[in-house]
CSV table of C-alpha atoms and ligand atoms in Angstrom, one decimal:
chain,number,residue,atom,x,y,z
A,14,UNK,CA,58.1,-98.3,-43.5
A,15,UNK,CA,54.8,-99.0,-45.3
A,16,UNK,CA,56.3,-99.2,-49.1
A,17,UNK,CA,52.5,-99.8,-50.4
A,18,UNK,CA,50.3,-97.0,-51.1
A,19,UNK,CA,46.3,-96.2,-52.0
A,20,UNK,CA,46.8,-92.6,-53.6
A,21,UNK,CA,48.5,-92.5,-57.1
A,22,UNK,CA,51.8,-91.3,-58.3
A,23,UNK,CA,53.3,-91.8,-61.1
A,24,UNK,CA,56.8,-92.1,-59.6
A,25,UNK,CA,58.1,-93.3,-62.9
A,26,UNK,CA,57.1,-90.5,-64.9
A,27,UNK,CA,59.1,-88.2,-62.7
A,28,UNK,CA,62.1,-90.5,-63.1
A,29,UNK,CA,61.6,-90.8,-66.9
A,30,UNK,CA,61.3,-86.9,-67.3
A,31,UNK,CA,64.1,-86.2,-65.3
A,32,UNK,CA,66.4,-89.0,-67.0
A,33,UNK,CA,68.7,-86.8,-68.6
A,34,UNK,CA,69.3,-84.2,-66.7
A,35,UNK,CA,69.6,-85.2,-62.6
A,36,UNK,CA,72.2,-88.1,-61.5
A,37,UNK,CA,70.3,-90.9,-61.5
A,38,UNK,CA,67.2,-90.8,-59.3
A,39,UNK,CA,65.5,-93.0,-56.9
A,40,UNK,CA,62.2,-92.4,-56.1
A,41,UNK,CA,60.3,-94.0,-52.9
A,42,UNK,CA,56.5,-93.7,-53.0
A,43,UNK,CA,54.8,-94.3,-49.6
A,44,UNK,CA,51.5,-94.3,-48.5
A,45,UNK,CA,52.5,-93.6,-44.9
A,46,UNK,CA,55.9,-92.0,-43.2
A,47,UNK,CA,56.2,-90.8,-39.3
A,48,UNK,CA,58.7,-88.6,-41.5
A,49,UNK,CA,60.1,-88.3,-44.7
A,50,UNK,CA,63.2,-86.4,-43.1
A,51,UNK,CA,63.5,-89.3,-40.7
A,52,UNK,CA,63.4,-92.1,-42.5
A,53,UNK,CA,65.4,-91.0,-45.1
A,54,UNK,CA,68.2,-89.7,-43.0
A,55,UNK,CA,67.6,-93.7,-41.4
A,56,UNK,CA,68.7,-94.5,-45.5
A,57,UNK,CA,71.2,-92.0,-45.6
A,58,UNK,CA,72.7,-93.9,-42.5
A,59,UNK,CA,73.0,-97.2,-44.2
A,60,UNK,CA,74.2,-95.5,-47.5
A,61,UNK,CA,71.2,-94.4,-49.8
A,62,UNK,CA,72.7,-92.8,-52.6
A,63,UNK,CA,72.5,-88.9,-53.2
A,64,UNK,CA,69.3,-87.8,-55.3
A,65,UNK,CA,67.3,-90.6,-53.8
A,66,UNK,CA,63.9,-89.0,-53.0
A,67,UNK,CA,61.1,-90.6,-50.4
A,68,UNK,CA,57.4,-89.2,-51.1
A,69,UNK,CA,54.6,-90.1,-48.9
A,70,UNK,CA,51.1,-89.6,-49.2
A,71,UNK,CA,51.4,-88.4,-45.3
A,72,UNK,CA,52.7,-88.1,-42.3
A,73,UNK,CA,52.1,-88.8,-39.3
A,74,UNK,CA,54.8,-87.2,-36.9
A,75,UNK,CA,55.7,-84.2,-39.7
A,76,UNK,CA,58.6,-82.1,-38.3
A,77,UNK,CA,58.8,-78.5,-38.8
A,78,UNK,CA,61.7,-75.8,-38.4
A,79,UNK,CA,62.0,-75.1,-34.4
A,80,UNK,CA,60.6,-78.2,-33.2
A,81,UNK,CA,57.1,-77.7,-35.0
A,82,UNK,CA,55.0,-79.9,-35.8
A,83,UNK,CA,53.9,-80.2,-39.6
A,84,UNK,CA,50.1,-81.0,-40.5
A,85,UNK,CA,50.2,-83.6,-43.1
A,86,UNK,CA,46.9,-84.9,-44.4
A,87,UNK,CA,46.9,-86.4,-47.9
A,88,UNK,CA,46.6,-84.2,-50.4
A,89,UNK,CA,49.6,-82.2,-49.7
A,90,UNK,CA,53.0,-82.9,-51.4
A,91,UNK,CA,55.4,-84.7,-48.5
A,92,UNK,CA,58.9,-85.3,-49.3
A,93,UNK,CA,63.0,-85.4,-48.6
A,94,UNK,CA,65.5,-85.5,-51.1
A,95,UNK,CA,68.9,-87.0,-50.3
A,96,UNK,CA,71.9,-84.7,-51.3
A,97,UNK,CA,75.6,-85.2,-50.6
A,98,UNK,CA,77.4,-82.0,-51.1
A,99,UNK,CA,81.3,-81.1,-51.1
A,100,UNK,CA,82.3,-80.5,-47.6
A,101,UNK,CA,85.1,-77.3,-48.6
A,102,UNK,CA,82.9,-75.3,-50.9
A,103,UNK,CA,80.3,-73.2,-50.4
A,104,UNK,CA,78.8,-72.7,-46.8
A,105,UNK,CA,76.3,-75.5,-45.7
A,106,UNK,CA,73.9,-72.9,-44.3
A,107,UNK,CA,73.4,-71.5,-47.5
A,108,UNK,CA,71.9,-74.9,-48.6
A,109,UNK,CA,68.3,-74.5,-47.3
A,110,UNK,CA,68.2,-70.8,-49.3
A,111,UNK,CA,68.9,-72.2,-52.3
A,112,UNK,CA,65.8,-74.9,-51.4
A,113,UNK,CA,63.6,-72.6,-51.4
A,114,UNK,CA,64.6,-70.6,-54.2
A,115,UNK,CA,64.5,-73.8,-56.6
A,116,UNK,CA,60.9,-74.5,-55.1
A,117,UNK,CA,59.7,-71.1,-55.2
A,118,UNK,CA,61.3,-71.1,-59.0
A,119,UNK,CA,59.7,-74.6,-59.8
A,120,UNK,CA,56.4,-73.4,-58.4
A,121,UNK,CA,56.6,-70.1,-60.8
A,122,UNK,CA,57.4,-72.3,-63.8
A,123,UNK,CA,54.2,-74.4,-63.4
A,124,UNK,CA,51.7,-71.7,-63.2
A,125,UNK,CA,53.5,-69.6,-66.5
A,126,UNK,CA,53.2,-73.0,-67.9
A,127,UNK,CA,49.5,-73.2,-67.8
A,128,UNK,CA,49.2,-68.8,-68.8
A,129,UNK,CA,48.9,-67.9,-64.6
A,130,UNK,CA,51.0,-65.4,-62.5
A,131,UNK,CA,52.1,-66.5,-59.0
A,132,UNK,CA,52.4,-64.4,-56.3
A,133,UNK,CA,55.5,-65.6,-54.3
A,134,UNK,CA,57.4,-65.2,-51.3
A,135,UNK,CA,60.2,-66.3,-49.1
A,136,UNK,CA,60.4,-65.5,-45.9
A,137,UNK,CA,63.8,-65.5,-44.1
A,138,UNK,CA,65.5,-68.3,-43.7
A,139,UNK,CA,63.0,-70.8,-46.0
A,140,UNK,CA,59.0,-70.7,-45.6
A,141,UNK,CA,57.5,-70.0,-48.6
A,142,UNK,CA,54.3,-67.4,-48.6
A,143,UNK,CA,51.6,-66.1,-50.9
A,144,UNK,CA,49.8,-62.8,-49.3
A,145,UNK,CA,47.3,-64.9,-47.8
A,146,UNK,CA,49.5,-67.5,-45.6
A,147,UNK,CA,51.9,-70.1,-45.9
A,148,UNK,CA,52.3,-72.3,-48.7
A,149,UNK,CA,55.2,-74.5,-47.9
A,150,UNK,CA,58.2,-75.2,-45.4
A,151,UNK,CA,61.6,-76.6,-45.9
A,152,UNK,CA,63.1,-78.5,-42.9
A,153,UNK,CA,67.0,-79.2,-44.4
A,154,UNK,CA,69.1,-81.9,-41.7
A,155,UNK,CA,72.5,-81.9,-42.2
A,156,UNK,CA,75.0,-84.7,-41.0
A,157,UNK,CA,79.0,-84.5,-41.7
A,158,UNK,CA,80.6,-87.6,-42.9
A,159,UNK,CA,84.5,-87.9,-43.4
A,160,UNK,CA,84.1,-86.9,-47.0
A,161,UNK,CA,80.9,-85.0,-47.8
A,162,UNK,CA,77.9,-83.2,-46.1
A,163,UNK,CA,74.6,-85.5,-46.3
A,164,UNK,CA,71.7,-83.1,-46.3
A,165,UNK,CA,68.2,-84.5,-46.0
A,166,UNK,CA,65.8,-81.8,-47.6
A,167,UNK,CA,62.6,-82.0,-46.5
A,168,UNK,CA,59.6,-80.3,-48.7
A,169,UNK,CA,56.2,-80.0,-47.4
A,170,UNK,CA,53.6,-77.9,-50.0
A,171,UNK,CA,49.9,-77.5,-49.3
A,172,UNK,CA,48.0,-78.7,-52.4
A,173,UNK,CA,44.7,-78.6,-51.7
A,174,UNK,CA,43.4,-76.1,-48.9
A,175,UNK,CA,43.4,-77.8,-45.5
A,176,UNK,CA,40.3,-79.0,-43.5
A,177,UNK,CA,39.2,-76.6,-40.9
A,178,UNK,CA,40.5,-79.0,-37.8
A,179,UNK,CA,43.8,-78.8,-39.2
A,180,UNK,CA,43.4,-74.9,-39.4
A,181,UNK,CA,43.4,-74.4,-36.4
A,182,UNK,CA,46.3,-76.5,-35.2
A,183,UNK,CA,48.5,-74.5,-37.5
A,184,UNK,CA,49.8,-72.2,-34.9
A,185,UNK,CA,52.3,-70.1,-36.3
A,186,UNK,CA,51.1,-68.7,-39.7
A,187,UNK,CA,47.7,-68.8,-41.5
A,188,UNK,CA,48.0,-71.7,-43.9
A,189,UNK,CA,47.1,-71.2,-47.6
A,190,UNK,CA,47.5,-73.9,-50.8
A,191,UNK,CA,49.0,-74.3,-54.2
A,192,UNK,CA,44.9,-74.4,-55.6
A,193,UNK,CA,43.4,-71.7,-53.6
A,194,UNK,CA,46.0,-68.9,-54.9
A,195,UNK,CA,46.7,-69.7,-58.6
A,196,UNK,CA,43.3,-72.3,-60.0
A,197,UNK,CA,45.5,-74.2,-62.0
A,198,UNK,CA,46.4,-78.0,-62.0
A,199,UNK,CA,48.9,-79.0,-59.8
A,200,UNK,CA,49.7,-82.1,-59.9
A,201,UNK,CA,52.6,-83.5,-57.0
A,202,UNK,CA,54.5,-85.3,-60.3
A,203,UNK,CA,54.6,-81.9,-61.8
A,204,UNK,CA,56.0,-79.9,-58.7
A,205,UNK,CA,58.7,-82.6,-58.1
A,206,UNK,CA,59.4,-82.5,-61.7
A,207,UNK,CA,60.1,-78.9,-61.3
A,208,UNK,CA,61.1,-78.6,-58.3
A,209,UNK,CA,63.9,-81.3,-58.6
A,210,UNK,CA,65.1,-79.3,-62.1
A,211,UNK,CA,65.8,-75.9,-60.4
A,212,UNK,CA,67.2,-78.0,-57.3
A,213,UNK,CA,69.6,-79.4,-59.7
A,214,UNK,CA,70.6,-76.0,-61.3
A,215,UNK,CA,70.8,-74.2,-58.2
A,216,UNK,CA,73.1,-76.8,-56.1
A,217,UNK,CA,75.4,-76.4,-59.5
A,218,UNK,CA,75.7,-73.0,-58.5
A,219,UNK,CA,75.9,-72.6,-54.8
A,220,UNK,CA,78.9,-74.8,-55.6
A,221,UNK,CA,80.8,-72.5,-58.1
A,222,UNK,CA,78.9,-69.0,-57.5
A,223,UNK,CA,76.9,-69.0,-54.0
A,224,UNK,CA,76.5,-65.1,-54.5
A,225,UNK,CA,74.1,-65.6,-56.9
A,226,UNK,CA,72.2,-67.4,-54.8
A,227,UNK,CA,72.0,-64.9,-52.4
A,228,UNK,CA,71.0,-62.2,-54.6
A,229,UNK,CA,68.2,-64.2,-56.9
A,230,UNK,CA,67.0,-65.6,-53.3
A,231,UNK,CA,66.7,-61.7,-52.0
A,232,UNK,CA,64.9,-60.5,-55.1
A,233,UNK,CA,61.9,-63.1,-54.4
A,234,UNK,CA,61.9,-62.6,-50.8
A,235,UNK,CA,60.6,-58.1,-51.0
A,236,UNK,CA,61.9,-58.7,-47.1
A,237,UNK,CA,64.7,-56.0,-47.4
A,238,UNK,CA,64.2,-52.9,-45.6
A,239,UNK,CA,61.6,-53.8,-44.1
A,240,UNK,CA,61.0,-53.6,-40.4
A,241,UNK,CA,61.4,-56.8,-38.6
A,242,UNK,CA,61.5,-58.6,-35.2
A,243,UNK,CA,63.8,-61.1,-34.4
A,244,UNK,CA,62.3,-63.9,-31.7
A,245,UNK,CA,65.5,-64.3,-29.6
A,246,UNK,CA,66.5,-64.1,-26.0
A,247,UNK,CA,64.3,-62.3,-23.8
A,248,UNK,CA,64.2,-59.5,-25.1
A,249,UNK,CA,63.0,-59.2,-29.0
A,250,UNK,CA,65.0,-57.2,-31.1
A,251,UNK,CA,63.7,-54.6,-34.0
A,252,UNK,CA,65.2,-53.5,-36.8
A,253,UNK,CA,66.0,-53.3,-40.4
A,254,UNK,CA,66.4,-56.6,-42.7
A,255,UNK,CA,69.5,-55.2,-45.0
A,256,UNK,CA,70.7,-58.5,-46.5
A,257,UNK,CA,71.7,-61.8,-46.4
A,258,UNK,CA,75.5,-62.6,-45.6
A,259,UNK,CA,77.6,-65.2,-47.1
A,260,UNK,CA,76.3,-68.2,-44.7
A,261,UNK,CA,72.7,-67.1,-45.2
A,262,UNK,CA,72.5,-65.3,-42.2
A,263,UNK,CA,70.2,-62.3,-42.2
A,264,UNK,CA,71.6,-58.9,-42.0
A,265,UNK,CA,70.0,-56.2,-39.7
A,266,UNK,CA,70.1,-52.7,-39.2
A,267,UNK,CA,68.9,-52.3,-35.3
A,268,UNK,CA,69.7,-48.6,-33.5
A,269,UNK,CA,72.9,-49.9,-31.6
A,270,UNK,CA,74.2,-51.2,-34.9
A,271,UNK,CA,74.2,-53.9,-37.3
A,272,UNK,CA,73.7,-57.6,-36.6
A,273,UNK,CA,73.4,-60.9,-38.0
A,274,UNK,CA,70.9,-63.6,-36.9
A,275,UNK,CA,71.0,-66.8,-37.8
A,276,UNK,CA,68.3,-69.7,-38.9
A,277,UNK,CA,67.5,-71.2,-35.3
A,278,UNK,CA,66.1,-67.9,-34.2
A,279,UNK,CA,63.0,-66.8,-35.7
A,280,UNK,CA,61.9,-63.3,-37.6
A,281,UNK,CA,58.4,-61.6,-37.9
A,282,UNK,CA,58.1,-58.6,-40.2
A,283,UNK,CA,56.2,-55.6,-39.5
A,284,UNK,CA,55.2,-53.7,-42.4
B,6,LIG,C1,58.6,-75.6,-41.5
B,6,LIG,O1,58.0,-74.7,-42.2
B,6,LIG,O2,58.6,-75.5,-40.3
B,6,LIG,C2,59.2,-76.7,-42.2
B,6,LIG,C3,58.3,-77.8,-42.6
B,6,LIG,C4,58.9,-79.0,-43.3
B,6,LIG,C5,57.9,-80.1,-43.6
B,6,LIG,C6,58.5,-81.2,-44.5
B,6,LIG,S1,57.3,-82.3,-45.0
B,6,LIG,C7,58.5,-83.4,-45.6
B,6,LIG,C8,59.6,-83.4,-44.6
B,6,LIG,N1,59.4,-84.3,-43.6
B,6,LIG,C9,59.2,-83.8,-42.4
B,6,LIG,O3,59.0,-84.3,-41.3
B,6,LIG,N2,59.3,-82.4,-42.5
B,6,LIG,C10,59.6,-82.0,-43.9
């Protein structure tokens, strides 16, 4: 791993901000990762300590959800955060919910910060989308260990709008960026900072009271009773997105009955 890098970030501004109130973090800055997932879940093997945090500048083998690859030119925000979570509380699954509800919480702070509204969505189980596109994934890896879960959770956010070359190799949703749907600054110090805050807050609660993550996670998602189709099997299914269960499984109304679908298979909605 390259441990030099070209494009700035204040890395110790994040750490001094966030002094007081995360366990102590460790930040990596890197100019260049295959994967932030991967090589941290590499330091998670030899015993990186929770809240350590790798940053690149890019990537060059990006991993999205369902074997995706994820476009990652500089000037986007690339990055994993190391977490080691009680293995008998709440349900691992709900873990990459809560993600992206403390990102799409961190993103909504920034932009009332500076007097601007953002318009915010998640989609089922953790992309994060404006009305225009997508704005961000969250790819969360999970390994059990004797004593605790280790959960690598990867955060990729477009900054700045992407070139059109790497348009067009975003297959599976039209991508959009933090600066082309609130004109703001957005700084990558500033979305960690915010992002790692709610993080914080949120774990704290999925441990003691995991319903209300479910319930602050459906309010931001406007997918409920809406008309979906799940991608699974042969045949797709249709029907009615009524909730989210206690693992984080989605709940759906279909004409033979309810069902519940979990994060491997993949939802579109129809309006
Ligand atoms: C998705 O929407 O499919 C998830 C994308 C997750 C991308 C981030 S970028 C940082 C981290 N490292 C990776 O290789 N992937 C995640």
């Amino acid at each position: 791993m390259d441990f030099q890098s070209t494009t700035t970030f204040e890395k110790d501004h994040v750490e001094e901000t966030l002094h007081n109130l995360l366990p102590p973090l460790g930040i990596l800055h890197v100019s260049e990762s295959t994967s932030t997932n991967r090589d941290l879940m590499t330091m998670a093997e030899t015993d990186a300590p929770a809240w350590t945090v790798l940053v690149s500048d890019r990537q060059t083998e990006g991993r999205g959800r369902r074997s995706r690859p994820w476009a990652s030119p500089e000037g986007g925000l690339y990055f994993s955060t190391l977490l080691k979570l009680p293995r008998d509380k709440s349900p691992i699954t709900l873990v990459p919910l809560t993600v992206g509800l403390a990102l799409a919480e961190g993103l909504y702070e920034i932009a009332a910060e500076q007097g601007e509204e953002l318009s915010l969505q998640l989609k089922w189980p953790n992309d994060l989308l404006s009305s225009n596109g997508k704005l961000a994934g969250i790819l969360c890896e999970t390994a059990l260990t004797d004593s605790h879960w280790l959960v690598v959770a990867g955060v990729g956010i477009n900054i700045r709008p992407l070139g059109p070359d790497i348009r067009k190799s975003v297959q599976a949703n039209t991508p959009t960026s933090l600066m082309e749907e609130c004109d703001i600054e957005w700084t990558r110090e500033a979305v960690l900072i915010a992002f790692l805050r709610r993080l914080k807050e949120r774990l704290d609660q999925w441990e003691t009271d995991p319903a209300i993550i479910r319930t602050d996670w459906t309010a931001i998602s406007g997918l409920m009773g809406k008309r979906i189709r799940v991608r699974a099997g042969k045949e797709p299914i249709f029907g009615i997105a009524e909730g989210i269960n206690d693992n984080g499984a989605l709940k759906i109304r279909t004409e033979e009955g309810s069902i519940e679908i979990n994060a491997a298979e993949g939802i579109e909605v129809h309006e």
